mmCIF file of C-alpha atoms in Angstrom:
data_model
loop_
_atom_site.group_PDB
_atom_site.id
_atom_site.type_symbol
_atom_site.label_atom_id
_atom_site.label_comp_id
_atom_site.label_asym_id
_atom_site.label_seq_id
_atom_site.Cartn_x
_atom_site.Cartn_y
_atom_site.Cartn_z
ATOM 1 C CA MET J 1 97.404 94.103 37.089
ATOM 2 C CA GLN J 2 95.281 97.053 38.602
ATOM 3 C CA ILE J 3 94.199 96.357 42.420
ATOM 4 C CA ASN J 4 91.563 98.586 43.598
ATOM 5 C CA LYS J 5 92.692 100.182 46.769
ATOM 6 C CA GLU J 6 89.299 99.661 48.320
ATOM 7 C CA LYS J 7 89.624 96.090 48.227
ATOM 8 C CA LEU J 8 93.018 96.113 49.974
ATOM 9 C CA SER J 9 92.275 98.682 52.733
ATOM 10 C CA ARG J 10 90.305 98.720 55.816
ATOM 11 C CA PHE J 11 87.409 101.146 56.750
ATOM 12 C CA TYR J 12 89.360 103.739 58.673
ATOM 13 C CA LYS J 13 87.083 106.899 59.125
ATOM 14 C CA THR J 14 86.836 109.477 61.719
ATOM 15 C CA THR J 15 82.882 109.210 61.657
ATOM 16 C CA MET J 16 83.224 105.330 62.657
ATOM 17 C CA ILE J 17 82.899 103.547 65.553
ATOM 18 C CA VAL J 18 83.365 100.143 66.710
ATOM 19 C CA VAL J 19 80.270 98.778 68.194
ATOM 20 C CA ILE J 20 82.059 96.699 71.195
ATOM 21 C CA THR J 21 83.249 99.025 73.826
ATOM 22 C CA ALA J 22 83.228 102.882 73.409
ATOM 23 C CA VAL J 23 84.498 105.554 70.930
ATOM 24 C CA VAL J 24 88.155 104.688 70.599
ATOM 25 C CA THR J 25 90.136 107.970 70.427
ATOM 26 C CA PHE J 26 93.444 106.159 70.945
ATOM 27 C CA CYS J 27 95.595 105.428 67.801
ATOM 28 C CA ILE J 28 99.409 106.203 67.756
ATOM 29 C CA THR J 29 100.892 104.370 70.612
ATOM 30 C CA SER J 30 103.780 101.941 71.914
ATOM 31 C CA ILE J 31 103.095 100.536 75.067
ATOM 32 C CA LEU J 32 105.970 98.927 77.130
ATOM 33 C CA LEU J 33 105.405 95.200 77.906
ATOM 34 C CA TYR J 34 106.558 92.457 79.786
ATOM 35 C CA LYS J 35 108.423 89.893 77.558
ATOM 36 C CA GLY J 36 105.395 87.631 77.197
ATOM 37 C CA GLY J 37 103.300 90.246 75.991
ATOM 38 C CA GLY J 38 100.176 92.028 77.687
ATOM 39 C CA ILE J 39 100.481 95.474 78.892
ATOM 40 C CA LYS J 40 102.615 96.240 82.183
ATOM 41 C CA TYR J 41 100.397 97.592 84.870
ATOM 42 C CA ILE J 42 102.104 99.128 88.086
ATOM 43 C CA ALA J 43 99.440 99.364 90.645
ATOM 44 C CA VAL J 44 99.724 102.760 92.787
ATOM 45 C CA THR J 45 97.857 104.876 95.109
ATOM 46 C CA LYS J 46 96.797 108.328 94.247
ATOM 47 C CA GLY J 47 98.420 110.946 96.891
ATOM 48 C CA ASP J 48 98.800 114.524 97.205
ATOM 49 C CA THR J 49 101.861 116.305 97.026
ATOM 50 C CA THR J 50 102.182 119.299 99.857
ATOM 51 C CA GLY J 51 101.825 122.386 97.543
ATOM 52 C CA LEU J 52 99.099 121.086 95.030
ATOM 53 C CA GLY J 53 97.077 119.178 97.928
ATOM 54 C CA ALA J 54 96.760 122.270 99.991
ATOM 55 C CA THR J 55 95.754 124.254 97.181
ATOM 56 C CA LEU J 56 93.153 122.032 96.205
ATOM 57 C CA THR J 57 91.958 121.663 99.510
ATOM 58 C CA SER J 58 91.526 125.269 99.888
ATOM 59 C CA PHE J 59 89.419 125.442 96.467
ATOM 60 C CA LYS J 60 87.383 122.617 97.675
ATOM 61 C CA GLU J 61 86.293 124.193 100.731
ATOM 62 C CA LEU J 62 85.586 127.449 98.991
ATOM 63 C CA LEU J 63 83.379 125.791 96.738
ATOM 64 C CA ASN J 64 81.509 123.754 99.484
ATOM 65 C CA ASN J 65 80.941 126.846 101.557
ATOM 66 C CA LYS J 66 79.998 129.424 99.078
ATOM 67 C CA TYR J 67 79.142 127.873 95.616
ATOM 68 C CA LEU J 68 75.383 128.306 94.619
ATOM 69 C CA TYR J 69 74.894 124.958 93.105
ATOM 70 C CA ASP J 70 75.493 121.432 93.534
ATOM 71 C CA ILE J 71 78.848 120.085 92.894
ATOM 72 C CA ASP J 72 79.935 116.819 91.130
ATOM 73 C CA GLU J 73 83.135 116.168 93.093
ATOM 74 C CA SER J 74 84.340 113.015 91.054
ATOM 75 C CA LYS J 75 84.115 115.043 87.909
ATOM 76 C CA MET J 76 85.798 117.821 89.048
ATOM 77 C CA ILE J 77 88.948 115.719 90.515
ATOM 78 C CA GLU J 78 89.002 113.840 87.112
ATOM 79 C CA ALA J 79 89.058 117.254 85.319
ATOM 80 C CA ALA J 80 91.962 118.619 87.976
ATOM 81 C CA ILE J 81 94.343 115.552 87.125
ATOM 82 C CA LYS J 82 93.659 115.867 83.464
ATOM 83 C CA GLY J 83 94.847 119.487 83.545
ATOM 84 C CA TYR J 84 97.828 118.705 85.619
ATOM 85 C CA ILE J 85 99.072 115.717 83.655
ATOM 86 C CA GLY J 86 98.109 117.880 80.479
ATOM 87 C CA ALA J 87 100.462 120.576 81.571
ATOM 88 C CA VAL J 88 103.411 118.457 80.810
ATOM 89 C CA GLU J 89 102.718 119.079 77.205
ATOM 90 C CA ASP J 90 103.402 115.685 76.064
ATOM 91 C CA GLU J 91 100.862 114.304 73.512
ATOM 92 C CA TYR J 92 101.581 110.604 74.733
ATOM 93 C CA THR J 93 101.390 111.162 78.474
ATOM 94 C CA GLU J 94 97.936 111.445 79.328
ATOM 95 C CA TYR J 95 95.471 110.518 82.263
ATOM 96 C CA PHE J 96 92.630 108.007 81.479
ATOM 97 C CA THR J 97 89.488 108.000 83.824
ATOM 98 C CA PRO J 98 88.270 104.260 84.910
ATOM 99 C CA GLU J 99 86.014 104.087 81.862
ATOM 100 C CA GLU J 100 88.642 105.622 79.356
ATOM 101 C CA MET J 101 91.410 102.965 80.884
ATOM 102 C CA GLN J 102 88.956 100.194 80.117
ATOM 103 C CA THR J 103 88.580 101.263 76.441
ATOM 104 C CA PHE J 104 92.073 101.856 76.145
ATOM 105 C CA THR J 105 93.261 98.637 77.451
ATOM 106 C CA THR J 106 90.573 96.796 75.505
ATOM 107 C CA TYR J 107 91.861 98.459 72.385
ATOM 108 C CA THR J 108 95.495 97.673 72.704
ATOM 109 C CA THR J 109 95.071 94.115 73.556
ATOM 110 C CA GLY J 110 92.214 93.516 71.297
ATOM 111 C CA ASN J 111 89.912 91.778 73.421
ATOM 112 C CA TYR J 112 86.600 92.804 72.149
ATOM 113 C CA VAL J 113 83.056 91.762 72.743
ATOM 114 C CA GLY J 114 80.295 92.866 70.428
ATOM 115 C CA ILE J 115 78.250 92.456 67.502
ATOM 116 C CA GLY J 116 81.002 93.167 64.898
ATOM 117 C CA ILE J 117 79.914 96.324 63.161
ATOM 118 C CA TYR J 118 81.581 99.550 62.094
ATOM 119 C CA MET J 119 78.961 102.421 62.015
ATOM 120 C CA GLU J 120 79.020 105.961 60.741
ATOM 121 C CA ALA J 121 76.607 108.923 61.029
ATOM 122 C CA ASP J 122 74.983 110.090 57.692
ATOM 123 C CA THR J 123 74.369 113.963 58.914
ATOM 124 C CA GLU J 124 72.850 114.675 55.407
ATOM 125 C CA ASN J 125 69.864 112.154 56.091
ATOM 126 C CA ASN J 126 70.185 112.575 59.981
ATOM 127 C CA LEU J 127 70.372 108.550 60.378
ATOM 128 C CA ILE J 128 73.093 106.092 61.349
ATOM 129 C CA ARG J 129 74.336 103.142 58.717
ATOM 130 C CA VAL J 130 76.260 100.286 59.103
ATOM 131 C CA SER J 131 79.828 100.873 57.326
ATOM 132 C CA SER J 132 81.049 97.499 57.421
ATOM 133 C CA THR J 133 80.843 94.268 59.337
ATOM 134 C CA ILE J 134 83.785 92.526 61.021
ATOM 135 C CA LYS J 135 84.665 88.875 59.613
ATOM 136 C CA ASN J 136 83.427 86.232 61.652
ATOM 137 C CA SER J 137 81.379 88.300 63.709
ATOM 138 C CA SER J 138 77.595 87.675 64.836
ATOM 139 C CA ALA J 139 76.678 90.637 62.448
ATOM 140 C CA GLU J 140 78.321 89.200 59.237
ATOM 141 C CA LYS J 141 77.223 85.766 60.083
ATOM 142 C CA ALA J 142 73.625 87.081 60.610
ATOM 143 C CA GLY J 143 73.967 88.804 57.110
ATOM 144 C CA LEU J 144 73.993 92.515 58.028
ATOM 145 C CA GLN J 145 75.343 94.732 55.049
ATOM 146 C CA ALA J 146 77.242 97.899 54.528
ATOM 147 C CA LYS J 147 74.822 100.779 54.146
ATOM 148 C CA ASP J 148 72.115 99.164 56.185
ATOM 149 C CA ILE J 149 70.170 101.746 58.248
ATOM 150 C CA ILE J 150 70.221 101.069 61.890
ATOM 151 C CA ALA J 151 66.702 102.327 62.559
ATOM 152 C CA LYS J 152 66.153 101.015 66.136
ATOM 153 C CA VAL J 153 68.218 99.225 69.037
ATOM 154 C CA ASN J 154 66.152 97.456 71.237
ATOM 155 C CA GLY J 155 63.039 99.588 70.138
ATOM 156 C CA VAL J 156 64.767 102.979 70.514
ATOM 157 C CA SER J 157 65.514 105.191 67.477
ATOM 158 C CA TYR J 158 68.446 107.378 67.306
ATOM 159 C CA ASP J 159 69.449 110.184 64.954
ATOM 160 C CA ALA J 160 73.148 110.953 63.445
ATOM 161 C CA SER J 161 73.883 113.077 66.428
ATOM 162 C CA GLU J 162 73.305 109.750 68.877
ATOM 163 C CA LEU J 163 76.059 107.540 67.465
ATOM 164 C CA SER J 164 78.057 107.337 70.696
ATOM 165 C CA LYS J 165 74.734 106.662 72.418
ATOM 166 C CA MET J 166 73.730 104.046 70.143
ATOM 167 C CA SER J 167 77.068 102.351 70.637
ATOM 168 C CA THR J 168 76.650 102.321 73.961
ATOM 169 C CA ASN J 169 73.385 100.658 73.896
ATOM 170 C CA ILE J 170 74.572 97.926 71.599
ATOM 171 C CA LYS J 171 77.418 96.896 73.588
ATOM 172 C CA GLY J 172 77.124 94.696 76.305
ATOM 173 C CA GLU J 173 78.331 91.500 77.924
ATOM 174 C CA GLU J 174 79.359 88.409 76.272
ATOM 175 C CA GLY J 175 76.625 85.947 75.253
ATOM 176 C CA THR J 176 73.697 88.522 75.957
ATOM 177 C CA THR J 177 71.574 89.555 72.914
ATOM 178 C CA VAL J 178 70.473 92.994 71.080
ATOM 179 C CA ASP J 179 67.657 93.790 68.913
ATOM 180 C CA LEU J 180 68.281 95.788 65.756
ATOM 181 C CA GLU J 181 65.616 96.933 63.061
ATOM 182 C CA ILE J 182 67.293 97.400 59.875
ATOM 183 C CA ILE J 183 66.231 99.304 56.840
ATOM 184 C CA ARG J 184 67.690 98.050 53.542
ATOM 185 C CA ASN J 185 66.300 99.178 50.264
ATOM 186 C CA GLY J 186 63.170 100.535 52.050
ATOM 187 C CA GLN J 187 62.471 96.974 53.817
ATOM 188 C CA LYS J 188 62.267 96.563 57.478
ATOM 189 C CA ILE J 189 64.308 93.575 58.686
ATOM 190 C CA ASN J 190 64.790 92.439 62.414
ATOM 191 C CA TYR J 191 67.861 90.882 63.494
ATOM 192 C CA THR J 192 68.563 89.422 67.204
ATOM 193 C CA LEU J 193 72.119 89.257 67.511
ATOM 194 C CA VAL J 194 74.540 87.700 70.073
ATOM 195 C CA ARG J 195 77.229 89.599 71.754
ATOM 196 C CA SER J 196 80.504 87.558 71.187
ATOM 197 C CA SER J 197 84.078 87.833 71.228
ATOM 198 C CA VAL J 198 85.215 90.078 68.142
ATOM 199 C CA GLU J 199 88.657 89.845 66.405
ATOM 200 C CA LEU J 200 89.087 93.120 65.355
ATOM 201 C CA TYR J 201 92.113 93.299 63.115
ATOM 202 C CA PRO J 202 92.579 89.656 61.806
ATOM 203 C CA VAL J 203 96.107 89.252 60.273
ATOM 204 C CA GLU J 204 95.362 87.232 56.737
ATOM 205 C CA GLY J 205 97.874 86.394 53.736
ATOM 206 C CA VAL J 206 96.618 87.197 50.139
ATOM 207 C CA VAL J 207 98.633 85.785 47.139
ATOM 208 C CA LEU J 208 98.941 88.655 44.349
ATOM 209 C CA GLU J 209 100.354 88.631 40.635
ATOM 210 C CA GLY J 210 103.642 86.686 40.152
ATOM 211 C CA ASN J 211 103.359 84.704 43.111
ATOM 212 C CA ILE J 212 103.851 87.432 45.658
ATOM 213 C CA GLY J 213 102.407 87.059 48.946
ATOM 214 C CA TYR J 214 100.972 90.148 50.829
ATOM 215 C CA ILE J 215 100.323 90.771 54.440
ATOM 216 C CA GLU J 216 98.630 93.624 55.629
ATOM 217 C CA LEU J 217 99.065 94.561 59.597
ATOM 218 C CA ALA J 218 96.637 97.179 60.401
ATOM 219 C CA THR J 219 97.875 97.509 64.331
ATOM 220 C CA PHE J 220 99.946 95.664 66.467
ATOM 221 C CA ASP J 221 97.588 94.640 69.074
ATOM 222 C CA GLU J 222 97.938 91.172 71.217
ATOM 223 C CA GLY J 223 98.468 88.087 69.260
ATOM 224 C CA CYS J 224 99.324 89.841 65.841
ATOM 225 C CA ALA J 225 102.943 88.296 65.476
ATOM 226 C CA LYS J 226 101.482 84.735 66.048
ATOM 227 C CA GLN J 227 98.577 85.563 63.413
ATOM 228 C CA PHE J 228 101.430 86.856 61.153
ATOM 229 C CA LYS J 229 103.652 83.921 61.316
ATOM 230 C CA GLU J 230 100.484 81.824 60.678
ATOM 231 C CA ALA J 231 99.705 83.724 57.683
ATOM 232 C CA TYR J 232 103.181 83.640 56.173
ATOM 233 C CA GLU J 233 103.491 80.000 56.516
ATOM 234 C CA GLU J 234 100.137 79.880 54.730
ATOM 235 C CA LEU J 235 101.726 81.729 51.819
ATOM 236 C CA LYS J 236 104.873 79.729 51.916
ATOM 237 C CA ASN J 237 102.488 76.701 51.413
ATOM 238 C CA LYS J 238 101.401 78.228 48.267
ATOM 239 C CA ASN J 239 104.707 78.773 47.019
ATOM 240 C CA VAL J 240 104.986 82.523 47.215
ATOM 241 C CA LYS J 241 108.318 83.805 45.918
ATOM 242 C CA ALA J 242 108.387 87.447 47.918
ATOM 243 C CA LEU J 243 106.401 88.953 50.327
ATOM 244 C CA ILE J 244 104.861 92.649 50.770
ATOM 245 C CA ILE J 245 104.210 93.872 54.243
ATOM 246 C CA ASP J 246 101.838 96.886 54.226
ATOM 247 C CA LEU J 247 102.329 99.017 57.372
ATOM 248 C CA ARG J 248 100.483 101.928 55.944
ATOM 249 C CA ASP J 249 98.370 103.682 58.297
ATOM 250 C CA ASN J 250 99.490 101.429 61.038
ATOM 251 C CA GLY J 251 99.443 103.630 64.070
ATOM 252 C CA GLY J 252 101.389 101.229 66.374
ATOM 253 C CA GLY J 253 100.298 99.235 69.459
ATOM 254 C CA ILE J 254 102.543 96.757 71.455
ATOM 255 C CA VAL J 255 106.008 96.601 71.109
ATOM 256 C CA ASP J 256 106.928 93.328 72.113
ATOM 257 C CA GLU J 257 104.722 92.499 68.911
ATOM 258 C CA ALA J 258 106.509 94.323 66.670
ATOM 259 C CA LEU J 259 109.964 92.851 67.866
ATOM 260 C CA GLN J 260 108.615 89.195 67.699
ATOM 261 C CA ILE J 261 108.001 89.862 63.637
ATOM 262 C CA THR J 262 111.243 91.782 63.419
ATOM 263 C CA ASP J 263 112.749 88.702 64.714
ATOM 264 C CA TYR J 264 111.003 86.572 62.041
ATOM 265 C CA ILE J 265 113.000 88.227 59.441
ATOM 266 C CA LEU J 266 116.597 89.449 61.119
ATOM 267 C CA ASP J 267 119.371 87.034 61.688
ATOM 268 C CA LYS J 268 119.916 85.793 65.302
ATOM 269 C CA ASP J 269 121.534 88.063 67.842
ATOM 270 C CA SER J 270 120.674 90.905 65.629
ATOM 271 C CA THR J 271 120.342 94.136 67.216
ATOM 272 C CA MET J 272 116.626 95.188 66.739
ATOM 273 C CA LEU J 273 115.888 97.998 68.887
ATOM 274 C CA ILE J 274 117.991 100.581 70.939
ATOM 275 C CA THR J 275 115.984 102.437 73.833
ATOM 276 C CA ALA J 276 117.299 105.209 76.322
ATOM 277 C CA ASP J 277 115.683 106.511 79.345
ATOM 278 C CA LYS J 278 116.052 110.059 80.636
ATOM 279 C CA ASN J 279 119.284 109.259 82.146
ATOM 280 C CA LYS J 280 120.667 108.013 79.037
ATOM 281 C CA THR J 281 120.579 104.496 80.199
ATOM 282 C CA GLU J 282 120.331 102.258 77.209
ATOM 283 C CA GLU J 283 118.850 98.878 76.524
ATOM 284 C CA ILE J 284 119.329 96.819 73.404
ATOM 285 C CA GLU J 285 116.683 94.139 72.144
ATOM 286 C CA LYS J 286 118.368 91.406 69.845
ATOM 287 C CA SER J 287 116.747 88.961 68.057
ATOM 288 C CA GLU J 288 116.710 85.410 69.616
ATOM 289 C CA ASN J 289 115.862 83.093 66.841
ATOM 290 C CA ASN J 290 116.929 82.254 63.299
ATOM 291 C CA PRO J 291 114.824 83.902 60.686
ATOM 292 C CA ILE J 292 111.661 81.967 59.382
ATOM 293 C CA ILE J 293 111.046 84.425 56.323
ATOM 294 C CA ASP J 294 113.844 83.690 53.532
ATOM 295 C CA VAL J 295 112.130 85.479 50.455
ATOM 296 C CA PRO J 296 112.679 88.865 49.293
ATOM 297 C CA ILE J 297 110.775 91.582 51.189
ATOM 298 C CA VAL J 298 108.820 95.210 50.354
ATOM 299 C CA ILE J 299 107.365 96.983 53.081
ATOM 300 C CA LEU J 300 104.990 99.705 52.545
ATOM 301 C CA VAL J 301 104.573 102.798 54.519
ATOM 302 C CA ASN J 302 102.922 106.378 54.531
ATOM 303 C CA GLY J 303 102.603 109.278 56.874
ATOM 304 C CA GLU J 304 100.394 107.494 59.448
ATOM 305 C CA THR J 305 102.915 104.332 59.897
ATOM 306 C CA ALA J 306 103.883 105.131 63.212
ATOM 307 C CA SER J 307 105.680 104.003 66.382
ATOM 308 C CA ALA J 308 106.045 100.151 66.734
ATOM 309 C CA SER J 309 105.588 99.963 62.804
ATOM 310 C CA GLU J 310 108.599 102.279 62.568
ATOM 311 C CA ILE J 311 110.720 99.871 64.857
ATOM 312 C CA LEU J 312 109.862 97.080 62.392
ATOM 313 C CA ALA J 313 110.501 98.940 59.347
ATOM 314 C CA GLY J 314 113.516 100.797 60.799
ATOM 315 C CA ALA J 315 115.131 97.663 61.837
ATOM 316 C CA ILE J 316 114.795 95.939 58.566
ATOM 317 C CA GLN J 317 115.741 98.904 56.686
ATOM 318 C CA ASP J 318 119.150 99.102 58.603
ATOM 319 C CA TYR J 319 119.811 95.511 57.676
ATOM 320 C CA LYS J 320 118.857 95.893 54.227
ATOM 321 C CA LYS J 321 116.381 93.148 54.671
ATOM 322 C CA ALA J 322 113.875 94.806 52.889
ATOM 323 C CA ALA J 323 113.242 97.524 50.516
ATOM 324 C CA ILE J 324 111.034 100.408 52.116
ATOM 325 C CA VAL J 325 108.303 102.091 49.754
ATOM 326 C CA GLY J 326 105.686 104.844 50.140
ATOM 327 C CA GLU J 327 106.080 107.832 51.843
ATOM 328 C CA LYS J 328 108.084 109.208 55.024
ATOM 329 C CA THR J 329 106.766 107.900 58.226
ATOM 330 C CA PHE J 330 105.172 109.558 61.162
ATOM 331 C CA GLY J 331 107.884 109.771 63.173
ATOM 332 C CA LYS J 332 106.676 108.852 66.961
ATOM 333 C CA GLY J 333 109.829 107.343 68.422
ATOM 334 C CA VAL J 334 109.008 107.193 72.052
ATOM 335 C CA ILE J 335 107.590 104.563 74.483
ATOM 336 C CA GLN J 336 105.223 104.920 77.246
ATOM 337 C CA GLU J 337 104.591 102.919 80.582
ATOM 338 C CA LEU J 338 101.040 102.220 81.621
ATOM 339 C CA TYR J 339 100.001 102.420 85.065
ATOM 340 C CA THR J 340 96.717 101.174 86.776
ATOM 341 C CA LEU J 341 95.547 103.393 89.802
ATOM 342 C CA ASN J 342 93.702 101.732 92.574
ATOM 343 C CA ASP J 343 90.283 103.278 91.406
ATOM 344 C CA GLY J 344 90.911 101.767 87.897
ATOM 345 C CA SER J 345 91.891 104.996 86.285
ATOM 346 C CA GLY J 346 95.195 105.022 84.660
ATOM 347 C CA LEU J 347 98.460 107.136 83.411
ATOM 348 C CA LYS J 348 100.325 106.500 80.433
ATOM 349 C CA ILE J 349 103.734 108.299 80.841
ATOM 350 C CA THR J 350 106.502 108.536 78.092
ATOM 351 C CA ILE J 351 109.473 106.900 79.485
ATOM 352 C CA LYS J 352 112.057 105.907 76.659
ATOM 353 C CA GLU J 353 112.913 107.306 73.447
ATOM 354 C CA TYR J 354 113.830 104.352 70.779
ATOM 355 C CA PHE J 355 116.585 104.323 67.829
ATOM 356 C CA THR J 356 116.850 101.927 65.057
ATOM 357 C CA PRO J 357 119.857 99.612 65.177
ATOM 358 C CA ASN J 358 121.871 102.115 63.180
ATOM 359 C CA ARG J 359 121.173 104.579 66.121
ATOM 360 C CA ASN J 360 119.070 106.579 63.613
ATOM 361 C CA LYS J 361 116.619 108.750 65.395
ATOM 362 C CA ILE J 362 112.836 108.335 65.021
ATOM 363 C CA ASN J 363 110.906 110.598 66.945
ATOM 364 C CA LYS J 364 109.870 114.030 64.802
ATOM 365 C CA VAL J 365 112.111 112.488 62.099
ATOM 366 C CA GLY J 366 110.281 109.515 60.875
ATOM 367 C CA ILE J 367 111.792 106.924 58.377
ATOM 368 C CA THR J 368 112.573 107.794 54.632
ATOM 369 C CA PRO J 369 111.542 105.099 52.552
ATOM 370 C CA ASP J 370 114.282 103.821 49.727
ATOM 371 C CA HIS J 371 111.749 104.394 47.103
ATOM 372 C CA GLU J 372 109.548 107.545 47.834
ATOM 373 C CA LEU J 373 106.073 107.446 46.059
ATOM 374 C CA ILE J 374 103.337 109.479 47.189
ATOM 375 C CA ASP J 375 99.848 107.865 46.786
ATOM 376 C CA GLU J 376 97.868 109.680 44.277
ATOM 377 C CA LYS J 377 94.306 109.328 45.963
ATOM 378 C CA GLU J 378 91.843 110.323 43.222
ATOM 379 C CA THR J 379 93.295 107.423 41.270
ATOM 380 C CA GLU J 380 91.943 103.466 41.699
ATOM 381 C CA VAL J 381 95.332 102.099 41.325
ATOM 382 C CA ASP J 382 97.386 101.548 44.295
ATOM 383 C CA GLU J 383 100.624 103.055 42.884
ATOM 384 C CA GLN J 384 102.931 101.996 45.951
ATOM 385 C CA LEU J 385 101.543 98.187 45.822
ATOM 386 C CA GLN J 386 102.453 98.423 42.313
ATOM 387 C CA LYS J 387 105.703 99.719 42.842
ATOM 388 C CA ALA J 388 106.365 96.887 45.432
ATOM 389 C CA ILE J 389 105.326 94.372 42.854
ATOM 390 C CA GLU J 390 107.410 95.507 40.105
ATOM 391 C CA LEU J 391 110.582 95.729 42.537
ATOM 392 C CA LEU J 392 109.943 92.107 43.639
ATOM 393 C CA LYS J 393 109.375 90.824 40.088
#
């Protein structure tokens, strides 16, 4: 059986934008959480250190007294903080403006409100198209289709360079409406769509040949472990004899969600994760329940499998509970803590490094699959998936 990759992959393109909040530029991450889930917010007040504060105050006075033009002080403060944090030179430690913080937390928790479409800029024809619709969204229910041209939003036209601006004008509060003028096959179609809650990464199970279950995890956002369990139980009711968990292109997310899914597979009291802080103080996370998955497992990974995905894959590999198939993973083995500041801005700080149960290092190393297989993009056959099916047969 040859399985078309496009049917089993999501539309992840750098030109796409989810029309529900703003442009999401944050992908590879692990966020430290309370046990019950949800981002760990720590309210703090920004304050100056003596040296830094005195220097900035001097510069501020000089600019206010001498600079010829008007100054946007809030923009300058944001730029100063970004530069200060950026000098740490850790790609995962970063400052978020209030707007960026809202986008980041929305992305991480999966609490989206919108019409439910992906858009892409067609620079060749200088227009914006629908790339795909999200399942059960207002757009899908109304009948919007991939390749539809979005001619106008609330009567306003946009060209390919205005993708972000169009997104901003499409998004809005839940329950409100937006008017779209769509061109499809040369015909104009008008839609009035209600903005509603959108489940961006639903977890669904599929039965493949040979009674093999298949579950793709696109990200570890809030609630995905529960969805995974429901999807697996549905597959069990269909008498699957084995399971493929697809973690390819999964850049991570919420640590607790990954650990909960790991708990579904490992024996009770098994070590799932070891973390160490800057003082070398270790914490060990252990499984709390008996496993619910009792069939052979293969996990698919690639070079974009990162962070929380590597926590899951690494633990399962150490205990030989699954065969890992694909390409060496990304190698992001550190965890961040997210602080919310009193003005709505935020600071994400790398606070811990993590290791697999066998104390294998992940950061800058990655996980080497049991069966390494490069995905030949030019072919229509998903060779990694075919290898997983072959192993499970």
